[in-house]
Structures are given as structure tokens and as C-alpha cells.
């Protein structure tokens, strides 16, 4: 009887593995034993040899490690662990974040801000009290409009407070990186802290975004005026008392049918409670706060099964983010509800409930159509794992590939595609088709109450976000190009249309290449989540010509499910840069600096990504990196993974060039070293048994 396999009626019964399982048994044997293309196989040595090598590692140094240095290292490790788990440090950083958000309550209603007045101030005038006490001489929104020539420093201070809160969040995350497995009471403290932070922003006297008025109007179109918000525009109902607050009066709803149904429900509840605008806005804000807190619990539950040690880190990375709190609790964006069902689908996948997970994913798509770009990655992961489970293709994948497909990062993408293209079956296509059918069925069923022919979704194609460039890097590039095109004698309007079309096409091509490149990660659930996070990150940075700060919450929620790495840092930097956009809103049409606001938004994250690319050698260097120089008689250190009875350990083998011939002869019976693909540079690593130059640099 096989180990771990139950015996039923005299025969061995194997459990049917879920395609995207998590843990040591997450993938079939052929996939678990696979190694990436271009990576050398592990060195296999006998058990006693590896144990002796690991035990005598201290002999590599001339005099070993001194007791004082060993004690210092232990003290430093204890200090880091204690600081990481110290609740006083976490509370101090949380208190700094709360003070920054309380400062926004006093800054937001000042006359230098261009934000709309929150309808909550009509019902609760005491919300202006902090501003009147701290700035008695400054005009407020209720006293003077934002275009009265007042100073614009309140907008800068408002954005600066959010940046300081983001820096405090960075300190919290650094404190949690080395934290041990958290307890359930950590979740309670994290949720309570987020509830206090979010409740503070619910009472913000201004609205950073006016989209909540569009939500109110679309709900009233269906409930009060008995029309279809996917067909009728708000300007058609001129007698509606809330029409004057809507910015997009001549635009149909661009949101999914599930969100329209949710807006209808909130509208019916608000009308039952009196129908005041303050009631509408408060209900939408409370919905955003509740969804935000539920998302924290979902992230905790997902990481509890994927990586329990990172539960607190991922939960705080999303839950205490000032950007998420501002956009979901103060602006009440529907992205919070979309992320709720997206994270719910991931949790159901982790628990191996695939059909309910597909239903939840379909609801997320029917709220906002952004997750539709992630669905092909999931379907490809299903097909890839089914192909790899049918044989020992993983062990012989590189040998079966053509020569032009071997080696390098790009070849990894081509190699994965090649394996699927050469070994797929009709059953794999059917497995992807019925999963796609479930998601599409949810969207179709939700659209039936609003269906009015092929023109139902025309608003998605002809909406301003699909036609214009705003707040993005493409807009920064657009204006100089328009000036160059106008030198040819073309009309200004035609010049702008031509430049915008070319830039949007180029951005979509670049994003398509990056989107296909992320398919190489889709070899299991953790890799699929990484691909999803990277896809949303590249969409926000590269392809989103119409950008607003709440778009960054998409990759931030998925990056919280991954290990702390360069994508996590880049996403947090992007979230911190996104809040700086609120400092430039009063400068619209008044200063040329307004045209370069996207550099402040995307600059820190892009600079960090470029620095990593330069460090990894993917960008050209003025001075080439020098590898280790080999000398005859000098000690040579070679690091390679060692497999001891099926387990991989890291060991360092030290020898000299003069004794290589004798040591190789004695170890040839037990040790097999296969060097990576050689580049023919004439260095000594081309000899059997010697390490390649630069192999220990960690690249």
C-alpha cells in the first residue's frame, strides 16, 4: 500500500488532485520535480556526505566564527523579532496614521480645495468645526467657491498628510516582514484599527471624487424614473433634484449589471429612509467601509491556507493603506465590492471549491469589467497543469524543446507555450471551455434585466475613459507629440486625435506583450496570483490612458497575497504616489506643472522598477559588472542546491584549482555537477566540475 493512500476493497485508491492545489501536494509529481528552463539540476550526494559537509561548514573560514560574533548575531535576531512583534511600535505607527487622517478633516473643507462638499455636512454642520478652529481666517467651501483666487496650499497639505500616512504604513509593513505566525487576535486588532481609520474618512467634509453622485443618479433612473441606466443618460431627467451634482450627465452607465442592481437596492433603501442626499451618500460610504473590512478578512483567510506567516503582513498592506481607505470610505468607489468577490473567488479556489469560485469571479466581472483580463491566465493554468500531469513532461521539457527555445527569461514564456501547444488534447480544451462558460453565464444572467439589444454595451466603447487620455503617462507624452505633429500643418484637432490613437495603440501592444509574458507564472495557484498582480500593475502603469488613483487598489489587493518582494514595494510606492494627484487638482488650467502630475504619481514606482532592472543586469551599464577572477591555486567556492534523500539543502563546496583533478576523481562516483548553458567566454567554468563565473551573485 502506498504511503498516505487508503486501501478500499483490496485496491489502492488515489485522491483526485485539484488542478490548483496549494501546499507540498499542490501539483503532480512531474510538475513538482520540474526545474525552470536554463537552471542546472541539483547536485545529488549521499546522505552521510551532505551531513558532514553541512556540519563542517564553519571550517570554510580560517578560524571559524568567534563566540562573540555568534552571540552578536543572535542578539540582533532577537532584537529584530521583538521589534517586529512589539505592539507599541505598531500602535505608534497606527496613531501617526490616524493623526494624519484627522488632519485631513480640518484641511478638506478649506477654500483652496477643489473637492465637492460632502452632503453629510448639510445634515451635520459640526463637521466644519475642526477647520473653523484651526483656520479661523480661511474661507470654507460653504463661504466661497474653490475658484475665488484663494491659495492652493490646502491641497498640497492634504496630499502631504496622505503621503506621511503611507510612509507610516511602510514602517508597519517593515515591522511585520519578520513577524512570526500571527494569532487570531492580530486580525481583530487589524480590523478594529482599519474600522477607526475608515470611520474617520467616512466623516470627511469633502468628496475626493464625485462618482458617488453618478451612483445615486443611476439608481434613481431605475427605481424612481423607471428607465434603463444602460440606455438612458442622466440629462434626460431634467427635473431630478440631484442632476446638478452629476458630472457625467450625457454618459450612460459604464458599470456592470450587478453594480446597477446594488445601486437600485441602495436607492430603494434611501427612499424608504427619507430620500435625502445625505442618506444616499452615507449608505454608499458605509457599503465601501464594510466591503473594505470584509476584504481584510478574506485576505487573512487566503493567506492562512497559502502562507500563514504572512497573514498579518498582507492584511495590513491592504487594510491600512491610506489610498484604499480614502477611495473606499471617503469616495465610496464600487471597486471595493469588485475586490470583495474577486478575493472571495480566490478563497474558494484555495479551499478547492472551483464552481462557487467561478460564480464569484463572474459576479466580480459583472460589477466592473476589469477582472476579465485575468480569466485567460486561470484557464491557461488549468490546461498547463493537465498537460503536465499526463506524463513526465516536466523532467524532459527542456530537452524536448527546439534549440532556439532554450535558456533566458523570454524563452521561459515560449517554452511554456510550446509545451501546451505540442501536448494539449480536446479534453483540455473542454476543461477550459466549461469554466469559461460558467463565468459568462453569470454575466449574461445579470445583464438580462437591462438588455435592450446590441446597443446595451455601446457606452463601454464610446465612453470618455475609452476615448481620452487623462492623468496618465501617455498624457505626459501626448502634448509634446501634438506640438511636433502640428509643425506639419495638420489641424490641432486632427493632430490630437492622431497622437491619441497612436499612443493608445502602442500602449495596448506593449501591455499585450507584458500580459503574454506573465503566462509563464501560471503553473499553480501561487504563480497565478502573481501573474494576476503583475497584469493589473502593468495595466495601471502602461495601458491605462484614463487613470485615477483608485485604480491602484486593484494590484494592491492582489499583491497583498504574494510574498514581500519587488512587486510589493513597487505597488506601495505607486499607492503613495497616487495620492499626490490631489495636490495638483487646483492647478488645472493655471500652471504648466499640472501637465506633469503623472511623473509624481508613477515616478517613484517606475524608478524602483528601473533600479531593479539595472541591478539584475537587464539594462545596459556604463561600467560592466565584473565577475570573480579565477587564479590557479586560489580557493574556489561553488554554491549549488544539494538533494539529500529527496530534500534540498544549500551547501558550499571549497576546493583549490591545483587539487581539482584529484578531488573530482574521488567524488565522481557520488557527485554529479551539470553546469548551466555555456556562453563560450573561454573562462575556466567550461571545465567539468568548476563553477561558472558570477554563479554565486544571486542573479
XYZ file of C-alpha atoms in Angstrom:
699
model
C 0.000 0.000 0.000
C 1.370 3.379 -0.929
C 2.153 5.870 1.822
C -0.847 8.088 2.510
C -3.143 6.251 0.090
C -6.150 4.448 1.599
C -6.936 0.903 0.558
C -10.505 0.142 -0.416
C -11.696 -3.335 -1.322
C -8.197 -4.672 -1.865
C -7.070 -1.953 -4.297
C -5.229 1.322 -3.981
C -7.368 4.453 -4.387
C -5.732 7.742 -5.288
C -7.289 11.058 -4.460
C -8.135 13.184 -7.465
C -5.879 16.225 -7.142
C -7.412 19.636 -7.697
C -5.671 21.433 -10.590
C -4.673 24.446 -8.476
C -3.896 22.866 -5.117
C -1.707 24.640 -2.566
C 0.998 23.064 -0.434
C 3.534 20.275 -0.889
C 0.976 18.180 -2.790
C -0.234 21.121 -4.852
C 0.911 19.787 -8.231
C 1.560 16.403 -9.839
C 4.891 14.697 -9.372
C 6.094 15.602 -12.847
C 5.403 19.291 -12.188
C 6.827 19.295 -8.653
C 10.107 17.859 -9.839
C 10.326 20.261 -12.760
C 13.020 22.891 -12.891
C 12.916 26.192 -14.837
C 14.480 26.333 -18.253
C 18.183 27.113 -18.174
C 18.589 26.226 -14.466
C 21.100 23.462 -13.625
C 19.795 20.372 -11.845
C 20.527 19.810 -8.176
C 23.696 18.041 -7.085
C 22.886 14.606 -5.686
C 25.204 13.359 -2.948
C 24.902 10.561 -0.369
C 23.215 11.356 2.920
C 26.324 10.974 5.102
C 28.449 13.146 2.790
C 25.970 16.026 2.815
C 25.556 15.806 6.584
C 29.297 16.002 7.114
C 29.594 18.888 4.676
C 26.865 20.864 6.411
C 28.273 20.116 9.851
C 31.788 21.264 8.908
C 30.710 24.467 7.177
C 32.426 26.565 9.866
C 35.786 25.177 8.645
C 35.447 27.253 5.463
C 36.741 30.290 7.361
C 40.373 30.259 8.561
C 39.422 30.442 12.227
C 35.666 29.762 12.119
C 33.108 32.109 13.707
C 34.071 33.578 17.049
C 31.708 33.104 20.011
C 31.340 36.874 20.375
C 30.247 37.280 16.769
C 27.830 34.374 17.065
C 26.327 35.894 20.224
C 26.016 39.272 18.483
C 24.171 37.716 15.579
C 21.766 36.011 17.958
C 21.157 39.262 19.848
C 20.453 41.091 16.583
C 17.997 38.386 15.512
C 16.212 38.587 18.874
C 16.059 42.390 18.628
C 14.536 42.260 15.130
C 11.980 39.676 16.202
C 10.994 41.586 19.304
C 10.713 44.874 17.410
C 8.634 43.174 14.714
C 6.184 41.822 17.292
C 6.265 44.859 19.590
C 2.678 46.151 19.800
C 3.881 49.548 20.989
C 5.702 50.196 17.714
C 2.677 49.144 15.673
C 0.367 51.287 17.800
C 2.653 54.320 17.422
C 2.631 53.987 13.641
C -1.140 53.454 13.602
C -1.587 56.549 15.781
C 0.512 58.576 13.336
C -1.740 57.414 10.503
C -4.855 58.349 12.473
C -3.470 61.816 13.248
C -2.768 62.351 9.543
C -6.317 61.343 8.623
C -7.721 63.605 11.370
C -5.690 66.411 9.827
C -7.459 65.849 6.518
C -10.771 66.543 8.279
C -9.548 70.067 9.020
C -7.897 70.648 5.634
C -10.541 69.217 3.292
C -13.250 71.929 3.648
C -10.881 74.860 3.100
C -11.478 77.146 0.118
C -8.236 76.215 -1.624
C -9.510 72.681 -2.290
C -11.349 71.822 -5.496
C -13.264 68.911 -3.996
C -17.032 68.925 -3.716
C -18.692 69.492 -0.376
C -19.907 66.290 1.225
C -23.710 66.188 1.655
C -23.066 64.910 5.169
C -22.145 68.468 6.175
C -25.702 69.576 5.330
C -27.084 67.178 7.925
C -24.150 67.512 10.373
C -22.719 71.088 10.239
C -20.380 70.260 13.127
C -18.088 68.535 10.610
C -16.735 72.030 9.798
C -15.716 72.619 13.419
C -12.082 71.384 13.125
C -11.484 73.658 10.124
C -13.053 76.687 11.817
C -10.996 76.151 14.986
C -7.605 75.547 13.323
C -8.002 78.005 10.427
C -10.358 80.754 11.584
C -9.410 83.163 8.795
C -9.582 80.752 5.883
C -12.705 80.632 3.691
C -14.594 77.367 3.544
C -16.477 75.744 0.698
C -19.742 76.959 2.175
C -18.436 80.545 2.236
C -16.546 80.767 -1.083
C -16.067 78.559 -4.106
C -12.747 76.962 -4.989
C -12.181 79.366 -7.897
C -12.141 82.552 -5.779
C -8.384 83.029 -6.101
C -7.524 81.626 -2.666
C -4.218 79.919 -2.006
C -3.734 76.345 -3.181
C -1.630 75.207 -0.242
C -4.508 73.260 1.404
C -4.451 70.766 -1.470
C -0.697 70.296 -1.040
C -1.084 69.771 2.710
C -3.972 67.343 2.116
C -1.836 65.212 -0.215
C 1.176 65.565 2.087
C -0.753 64.148 5.037
C -1.742 61.136 2.938
C 1.892 60.638 1.880
C 3.028 60.720 5.517
C 0.340 58.168 6.365
C 1.649 55.969 3.537
C 5.177 56.235 4.934
C 3.817 55.153 8.309
C 2.224 52.185 6.556
C 5.653 51.334 5.147
C 7.022 51.245 8.684
C 4.191 48.927 9.714
C 4.950 46.575 6.835
C 8.668 46.517 7.615
C 7.795 45.654 11.195
C 5.616 42.760 10.037
C 8.020 41.281 7.481
C 9.938 39.356 10.150
C 6.917 38.618 12.311
C 6.208 35.036 13.271
C 2.915 33.272 12.658
C 0.268 35.723 13.916
C -2.667 34.849 16.114
C -6.358 35.434 15.520
C -6.358 38.392 17.876
C -3.987 40.106 15.450
C -6.803 40.010 12.891
C -9.206 41.554 15.396
C -6.789 44.401 16.132
C -6.120 44.946 12.426
C -9.838 45.107 11.605
C -10.614 47.416 14.543
C -7.752 49.709 13.544
C -8.954 49.806 9.941
C -12.533 50.463 11.113
C -11.378 53.506 13.105
C -9.289 54.799 10.198
C -12.119 54.218 7.739
C -14.731 55.743 10.039
C -12.610 58.878 10.224
C -12.650 59.219 6.448
C -16.388 58.494 6.230
C -16.859 61.818 8.049
C -14.594 63.717 5.621
C -16.320 67.074 4.915
C -15.454 66.880 1.205
C -15.634 64.268 -1.535
C -12.322 63.444 -3.277
C -14.400 62.054 -6.177
C -17.893 62.859 -7.489
C -18.580 59.329 -8.745
C -20.916 58.717 -5.822
C -23.366 61.204 -7.373
C -23.360 59.126 -10.556
C -24.111 56.017 -8.474
C -27.051 57.844 -6.908
C -28.348 59.035 -10.263
C -28.124 55.638 -11.969
C -30.061 54.090 -9.092
C -32.729 56.781 -9.321
C -33.027 56.284 -13.077
C -34.064 52.665 -12.473
C -36.080 52.981 -9.244
C -37.592 56.480 -9.372
C -37.806 57.167 -13.119
C -38.275 53.505 -14.210
C -35.755 53.681 -17.060
C -32.722 51.659 -18.118
C -29.424 53.256 -16.954
C -27.528 51.352 -19.688
C -29.627 53.177 -22.317
C -30.879 56.450 -20.778
C -28.493 59.286 -19.891
C -28.945 61.371 -16.710
C -29.594 64.613 -18.643
C -32.825 63.111 -19.911
C -34.346 63.614 -16.440
C -34.024 67.364 -16.055
C -36.459 67.545 -13.134
C -34.406 65.293 -10.885
C -33.176 67.286 -7.852
C -29.772 65.593 -7.859
C -28.950 66.106 -11.552
C -26.939 69.276 -10.920
C -24.355 67.335 -8.899
C -23.679 64.747 -11.616
C -20.602 65.393 -13.752
C -21.251 62.784 -16.481
C -24.738 63.946 -17.418
C -24.614 62.816 -21.051
C -22.938 59.448 -20.478
C -24.650 56.120 -19.941
C -23.601 53.844 -17.136
C -20.265 52.135 -17.791
C -20.582 49.803 -14.808
C -21.640 46.187 -14.754
C -25.197 44.982 -14.174
C -24.506 43.622 -10.671
C -23.439 47.084 -9.522
C -26.556 48.609 -11.080
C -28.667 46.119 -9.133
C -26.777 47.059 -5.966
C -27.382 50.764 -6.689
C -31.073 50.009 -7.140
C -31.191 48.344 -3.747
C -29.436 51.261 -2.023
C -31.776 53.704 -3.776
C -34.849 51.824 -2.556
C -33.463 51.788 0.999
C -32.563 55.501 0.870
C -36.040 56.404 -0.391
C -37.544 54.412 2.463
C -35.364 56.377 4.935
C -36.470 59.785 3.620
C -34.645 60.140 0.299
C -32.219 62.907 1.311
C -28.899 63.175 -0.498
C -27.018 62.780 2.796
C -28.739 59.414 3.309
C -27.719 58.277 -0.168
C -24.079 59.247 0.307
C -23.874 57.770 3.810
C -25.225 54.413 2.613
C -22.721 54.212 -0.245
C -19.868 55.146 2.120
C -20.890 52.536 4.665
C -21.040 49.953 1.878
C -17.464 50.817 0.901
C -16.288 50.582 4.527
C -17.971 47.212 5.080
C -16.553 45.800 1.850
C -13.105 47.033 2.815
C -13.256 45.272 6.184
C -14.583 42.086 4.570
C -11.676 42.189 2.116
C -9.262 42.233 5.047
C -10.861 39.095 6.481
C -10.726 37.418 3.058
C -7.022 38.208 2.661
C -6.380 36.817 6.150
C -8.274 33.628 5.310
C -6.483 33.172 1.964
C -3.038 33.650 3.466
C -3.995 31.347 6.319
C -4.007 28.495 3.810
C -1.301 29.698 1.427
C 1.256 31.320 3.759
C 0.215 31.603 7.433
C 3.339 33.553 8.385
C 2.352 36.380 6.036
C -1.250 36.778 7.184
C -0.647 39.927 9.215
C 1.645 41.471 6.591
C -0.791 41.008 3.708
C -3.830 42.061 5.739
C -2.231 45.317 6.907
C -0.725 46.034 3.496
C -4.227 46.298 2.078
C -6.382 47.143 5.110
C -4.332 50.045 6.481
C -3.452 51.542 3.108
C -4.411 55.255 3.154
C -5.267 55.045 -0.558
C -7.759 52.197 -0.067
C -9.276 53.871 2.974
C -9.657 57.180 1.140
C -11.155 55.764 -2.043
C -13.488 53.239 -0.420
C -14.585 55.071 2.740
C -14.457 58.728 1.663
C -15.256 58.394 -2.068
C -17.340 55.170 -1.859
C -15.989 53.661 -5.087
C -17.511 50.400 -6.272
C -14.024 48.883 -6.688
C -14.298 47.708 -3.066
C -17.245 45.458 -3.913
C -15.496 44.149 -7.024
C -12.425 43.229 -4.963
C -14.665 41.514 -2.411
C -15.958 38.995 -4.929
C -12.549 38.668 -6.601
C -10.913 37.778 -3.270
C -13.843 35.507 -2.457
C -13.196 33.589 -5.671
C -9.539 33.166 -4.689
C -10.527 31.906 -1.239
C -12.907 29.382 -2.762
C -10.156 28.210 -5.116
C -7.836 27.752 -2.164
C -10.494 25.652 -0.461
C -10.890 23.606 -3.701
C -14.473 24.753 -4.364
C -13.975 25.577 -8.010
C -17.538 26.036 -9.271
C -18.513 28.505 -6.500
C -15.211 30.274 -7.158
C -16.111 30.697 -10.823
C -19.527 32.048 -9.832
C -17.908 34.610 -7.525
C -15.445 35.562 -10.265
C -18.330 36.090 -12.678
C -20.026 38.406 -10.159
C -16.789 40.409 -9.863
C -16.705 40.789 -13.654
C -20.380 41.837 -13.649
C -19.604 44.610 -11.143
C -16.660 46.066 -13.056
C -15.189 44.534 -16.186
C -11.546 44.786 -15.076
C -11.129 41.126 -13.909
C -11.935 39.845 -17.409
C -8.235 40.351 -18.261
C -7.302 37.821 -15.550
C -9.554 34.981 -16.694
C -7.309 33.728 -19.580
C -4.435 33.250 -17.133
C -6.585 30.983 -14.985
C -7.761 28.965 -17.968
C -4.184 28.595 -19.213
C -3.074 27.404 -15.768
C -5.754 24.705 -15.849
C -4.669 23.491 -19.298
C -0.963 23.625 -18.431
C -1.325 21.570 -15.258
C -3.483 18.991 -17.027
C -0.860 18.639 -19.750
C 1.979 18.293 -17.258
C 0.065 15.742 -15.193
C -0.240 13.258 -18.067
C 3.416 12.256 -18.177
C 6.956 13.056 -17.224
C 6.994 16.079 -19.488
C 8.319 18.334 -16.743
C 11.541 16.361 -16.346
C 12.292 16.274 -20.086
C 10.723 19.580 -21.098
C 13.955 21.429 -21.858
C 15.455 18.505 -23.756
C 12.336 18.226 -25.951
C 12.346 21.909 -26.907
C 13.998 23.236 -30.051
C 17.361 24.859 -29.597
C 16.022 28.389 -30.199
C 13.579 27.978 -27.289
C 16.147 27.124 -24.624
C 17.550 29.482 -21.982
C 16.653 33.005 -20.847
C 13.550 34.622 -19.340
C 11.755 35.147 -22.631
C 12.395 31.527 -23.524
C 10.548 30.561 -20.364
C 7.398 32.108 -21.823
C 7.931 30.484 -25.199
C 8.765 27.163 -23.566
C 5.557 27.073 -21.527
C 3.515 27.922 -24.617
C 5.400 25.277 -26.613
C 4.669 22.536 -24.093
C 0.953 23.317 -24.112
C 0.776 23.694 -27.889
C 2.504 20.346 -28.518
C 0.713 18.243 -25.906
C -2.831 19.591 -25.481
C -5.881 17.404 -26.027
C -9.532 18.068 -26.682
C -10.296 17.200 -23.076
C -8.077 20.110 -22.000
C -9.977 22.445 -24.298
C -13.253 21.227 -22.835
C -11.942 21.773 -19.284
C -11.217 25.412 -20.123
C -14.478 25.864 -22.054
C -16.891 24.846 -19.310
C -15.093 27.058 -16.799
C -15.322 29.988 -19.193
C -18.984 29.165 -19.750
C -19.782 29.466 -16.038
C -18.263 32.945 -15.823
C -20.028 34.141 -18.975
C -23.310 32.641 -17.791
C -23.187 34.740 -14.613
C -22.596 37.922 -16.616
C -25.349 37.083 -19.118
C -27.931 36.271 -16.439
C -27.121 39.507 -14.584
C -27.469 41.511 -17.820
C -30.903 40.153 -18.761
C -32.885 42.735 -16.695
C -31.095 45.555 -18.550
C -30.871 44.018 -22.030
C -32.033 46.350 -24.800
C -30.370 44.933 -27.898
C -26.815 45.209 -29.205
C -26.626 48.847 -28.130
C -26.736 47.915 -24.447
C -22.954 47.934 -24.071
C -22.286 50.758 -26.513
C -21.437 53.055 -23.607
C -18.330 50.983 -22.839
C -16.852 51.593 -26.287
C -17.768 55.278 -26.594
C -17.337 56.447 -23.013
C -14.842 59.274 -22.258
C -12.420 56.908 -20.445
C -12.120 54.890 -23.663
C -11.636 57.980 -25.852
C -9.416 60.368 -23.878
C -6.068 60.419 -22.101
C -6.037 61.840 -18.589
C -3.710 61.694 -15.560
C -1.517 59.025 -17.190
C 1.992 58.763 -18.556
C 0.504 58.721 -22.033
C -0.867 62.217 -21.448
C 2.608 63.456 -20.484
C 3.937 62.150 -23.797
C 0.920 63.353 -25.763
C 1.367 67.127 -25.525
C 4.965 67.305 -26.908
C 3.982 64.955 -29.737
C 0.980 67.112 -30.612
C 3.309 70.098 -30.934
C 5.568 68.166 -33.296
C 2.663 66.962 -35.425
C 1.254 70.457 -35.718
C 4.513 71.562 -37.332
C 3.471 69.510 -40.359
C 0.481 71.809 -40.931
C -2.201 69.434 -39.620
C -5.188 70.886 -37.788
C -4.921 70.998 -33.993
C -7.991 68.784 -33.526
C -6.762 66.208 -36.059
C -3.289 66.329 -34.519
C -4.657 65.458 -31.100
C -6.823 62.632 -32.465
C -3.892 61.170 -34.405
C -1.481 61.309 -31.469
C -4.010 59.869 -29.008
C -4.840 56.996 -31.346
C -1.193 56.116 -31.939
C -0.334 56.302 -28.232
C -3.293 54.150 -27.187
C -2.451 51.555 -29.846
C 1.212 51.474 -28.810
C 0.240 51.175 -25.136
C -2.123 48.277 -25.837
C 0.559 46.476 -27.858
C 3.079 46.918 -25.037
C 0.557 45.754 -22.462
C -0.344 42.764 -24.634
C 3.299 41.711 -24.693
C 3.582 42.075 -20.921
C 0.279 40.253 -20.487
C 1.509 37.266 -22.509
C 4.817 37.299 -20.651
C 3.040 36.770 -17.322
C 1.606 33.459 -18.549
C 4.920 31.846 -17.615
C 3.979 32.177 -13.943
C 0.677 30.295 -14.320
C 1.899 26.887 -13.098
C -0.216 26.718 -9.948
C -2.313 28.916 -7.679
C 0.573 30.975 -6.178
C 2.017 31.597 -9.631
C -1.405 32.501 -10.999
C -1.915 35.084 -8.224
C 1.495 36.567 -9.018
C 0.554 36.788 -12.693
C -2.732 38.491 -11.800
C -0.988 41.080 -9.638
C 1.639 41.836 -12.280
C -1.001 42.111 -15.027
C -3.024 44.667 -13.085
C 0.138 46.559 -12.179
C 1.233 46.808 -15.811
C -2.272 47.750 -16.905
C -2.380 50.675 -14.474
C 1.102 51.866 -15.379
C 1.246 51.170 -19.122
C -2.163 50.670 -20.689
C -4.473 52.856 -18.604
C -4.666 56.076 -20.592
C -7.503 57.231 -18.350
C -6.056 56.986 -14.844
C -7.411 57.797 -11.393
C -5.873 56.969 -8.002
C -8.394 54.264 -7.060
C -7.167 52.108 -9.960
C -4.082 51.299 -7.863
C -6.264 49.413 -5.364
C -6.612 46.551 -7.908
C -2.967 45.410 -7.923
C -2.574 46.355 -4.262
C -5.204 43.839 -3.128
C -3.595 41.011 -5.123
C -0.038 41.991 -4.208
C -1.052 41.532 -0.555
C -1.433 37.806 -1.295
C 2.155 37.437 -2.513
C 5.487 37.238 -0.682
C 7.098 40.557 0.130
C 9.220 41.303 -2.935
C 9.808 43.973 -5.564
C 6.187 43.985 -6.734
C 5.007 44.624 -3.177
C 7.374 47.576 -2.795
C 6.508 48.952 -6.246
C 2.777 48.727 -5.509
C 3.117 50.508 -2.165
C 5.201 53.230 -3.863
C 2.561 53.552 -6.564
C -0.147 53.880 -3.908
C 1.859 56.603 -2.203
C 2.426 58.407 -5.487
C -1.248 58.160 -6.469
C -2.396 60.306 -3.538
C -0.134 63.153 -4.714
C -2.529 63.713 -7.603
C -4.904 65.501 -5.236
C -2.254 68.208 -4.783
C -2.448 69.140 -8.482
C -6.216 69.435 -8.896
C -6.392 73.170 -8.034
C -3.706 73.866 -10.681
C -5.913 72.801 -13.599
C -5.550 75.453 -16.304
C -3.421 77.674 -14.039
C 0.093 76.211 -14.160
C 2.115 74.136 -16.641
C 3.142 71.899 -13.726
C -0.312 70.357 -13.905
C 0.612 68.633 -17.173
C 3.438 66.720 -15.475
C 1.470 65.440 -12.475
C 1.750 61.855 -13.758
C 5.519 61.958 -13.176
C 4.900 62.443 -9.457
C 2.300 59.669 -9.453
C 4.254 56.996 -11.344
C 7.797 58.283 -10.815
C 8.685 56.515 -7.528
C 7.351 53.112 -8.630
C 8.952 53.302 -12.078
C 12.278 54.465 -10.635
C 12.251 51.497 -8.268
C 11.454 49.064 -11.113
C 14.206 50.532 -13.306
C 16.674 50.291 -10.439
C 15.865 46.607 -10.004
C 16.177 46.033 -13.741
C 19.573 47.760 -13.743
C 20.668 45.754 -10.714
C 19.654 42.485 -12.375
C 21.633 43.368 -15.499
C 18.587 43.835 -17.755
C 19.602 47.425 -18.505
C 22.930 48.497 -20.055
C 25.644 49.600 -17.654
C 28.230 52.305 -18.143
C 30.768 50.056 -16.384
C 30.131 46.328 -16.931
C 29.799 44.198 -13.817
C 32.977 42.239 -13.167
C 32.606 38.622 -12.121
C 35.027 36.801 -9.827
C 38.549 36.370 -11.207
C 39.890 32.822 -11.115
C 43.528 32.225 -10.212
C 45.472 28.977 -10.128
C 45.868 27.919 -6.517
C 43.187 30.312 -5.205
C 40.180 28.916 -3.288
C 37.098 28.418 -5.441
C 33.632 28.473 -3.792
C 30.748 26.920 -5.651
C 27.203 27.137 -4.324
C 24.567 24.734 -5.604
C 21.433 23.104 -4.254
C 22.078 19.679 -2.767
C 19.404 17.000 -2.703
C 19.738 14.768 0.364
C 17.258 11.886 0.351
C 14.756 13.968 -1.612
C 15.316 17.180 0.399
C 17.135 20.213 -0.928
C 19.736 21.976 1.216
C 22.297 24.656 0.418
C 25.926 23.742 0.836
C 29.239 25.343 -0.190
C 31.989 23.126 -1.501
C 35.507 24.597 -1.159
C 38.471 23.326 -3.119
C 41.536 24.616 -4.938
C 42.356 24.638 -8.601
C 45.500 22.596 -8.020
C 43.608 19.777 -6.267
C 40.608 19.748 -8.592
C 41.819 16.764 -10.610
C 42.303 14.537 -7.579
C 39.098 15.621 -5.782
C 36.986 15.178 -8.902
C 38.181 11.597 -9.336
C 37.205 10.678 -5.770
C 33.844 12.433 -5.855
C 32.793 11.427 -9.336
C 31.105 8.295 -8.021
C 28.789 10.234 -5.727
C 28.535 13.775 -7.096
C 27.277 14.924 -10.482
C 27.625 18.623 -11.408
C 25.948 19.883 -14.551
C 26.845 23.469 -15.406
C 24.262 25.873 -16.897
C 24.215 26.666 -20.624
C 27.666 27.982 -21.505
C 28.290 31.148 -23.442
C 31.756 30.318 -24.777
C 33.579 33.118 -22.988
C 36.716 30.999 -22.521
C 36.608 31.101 -18.685
C 37.616 28.077 -16.602
C 33.968 27.324 -15.767
C 33.759 25.433 -19.067
C 35.695 22.620 -17.446
C 33.666 19.877 -15.811
C 33.239 20.412 -12.079
C 34.209 24.135 -11.893
C 31.585 26.820 -11.173
C 30.631 29.401 -13.733
C 31.853 32.959 -13.186
C 29.148 35.006 -11.458
C 27.155 31.916 -10.434
C 27.223 32.951 -6.769
C 25.987 36.527 -7.374
C 22.366 35.549 -6.725
C 21.088 36.520 -10.148
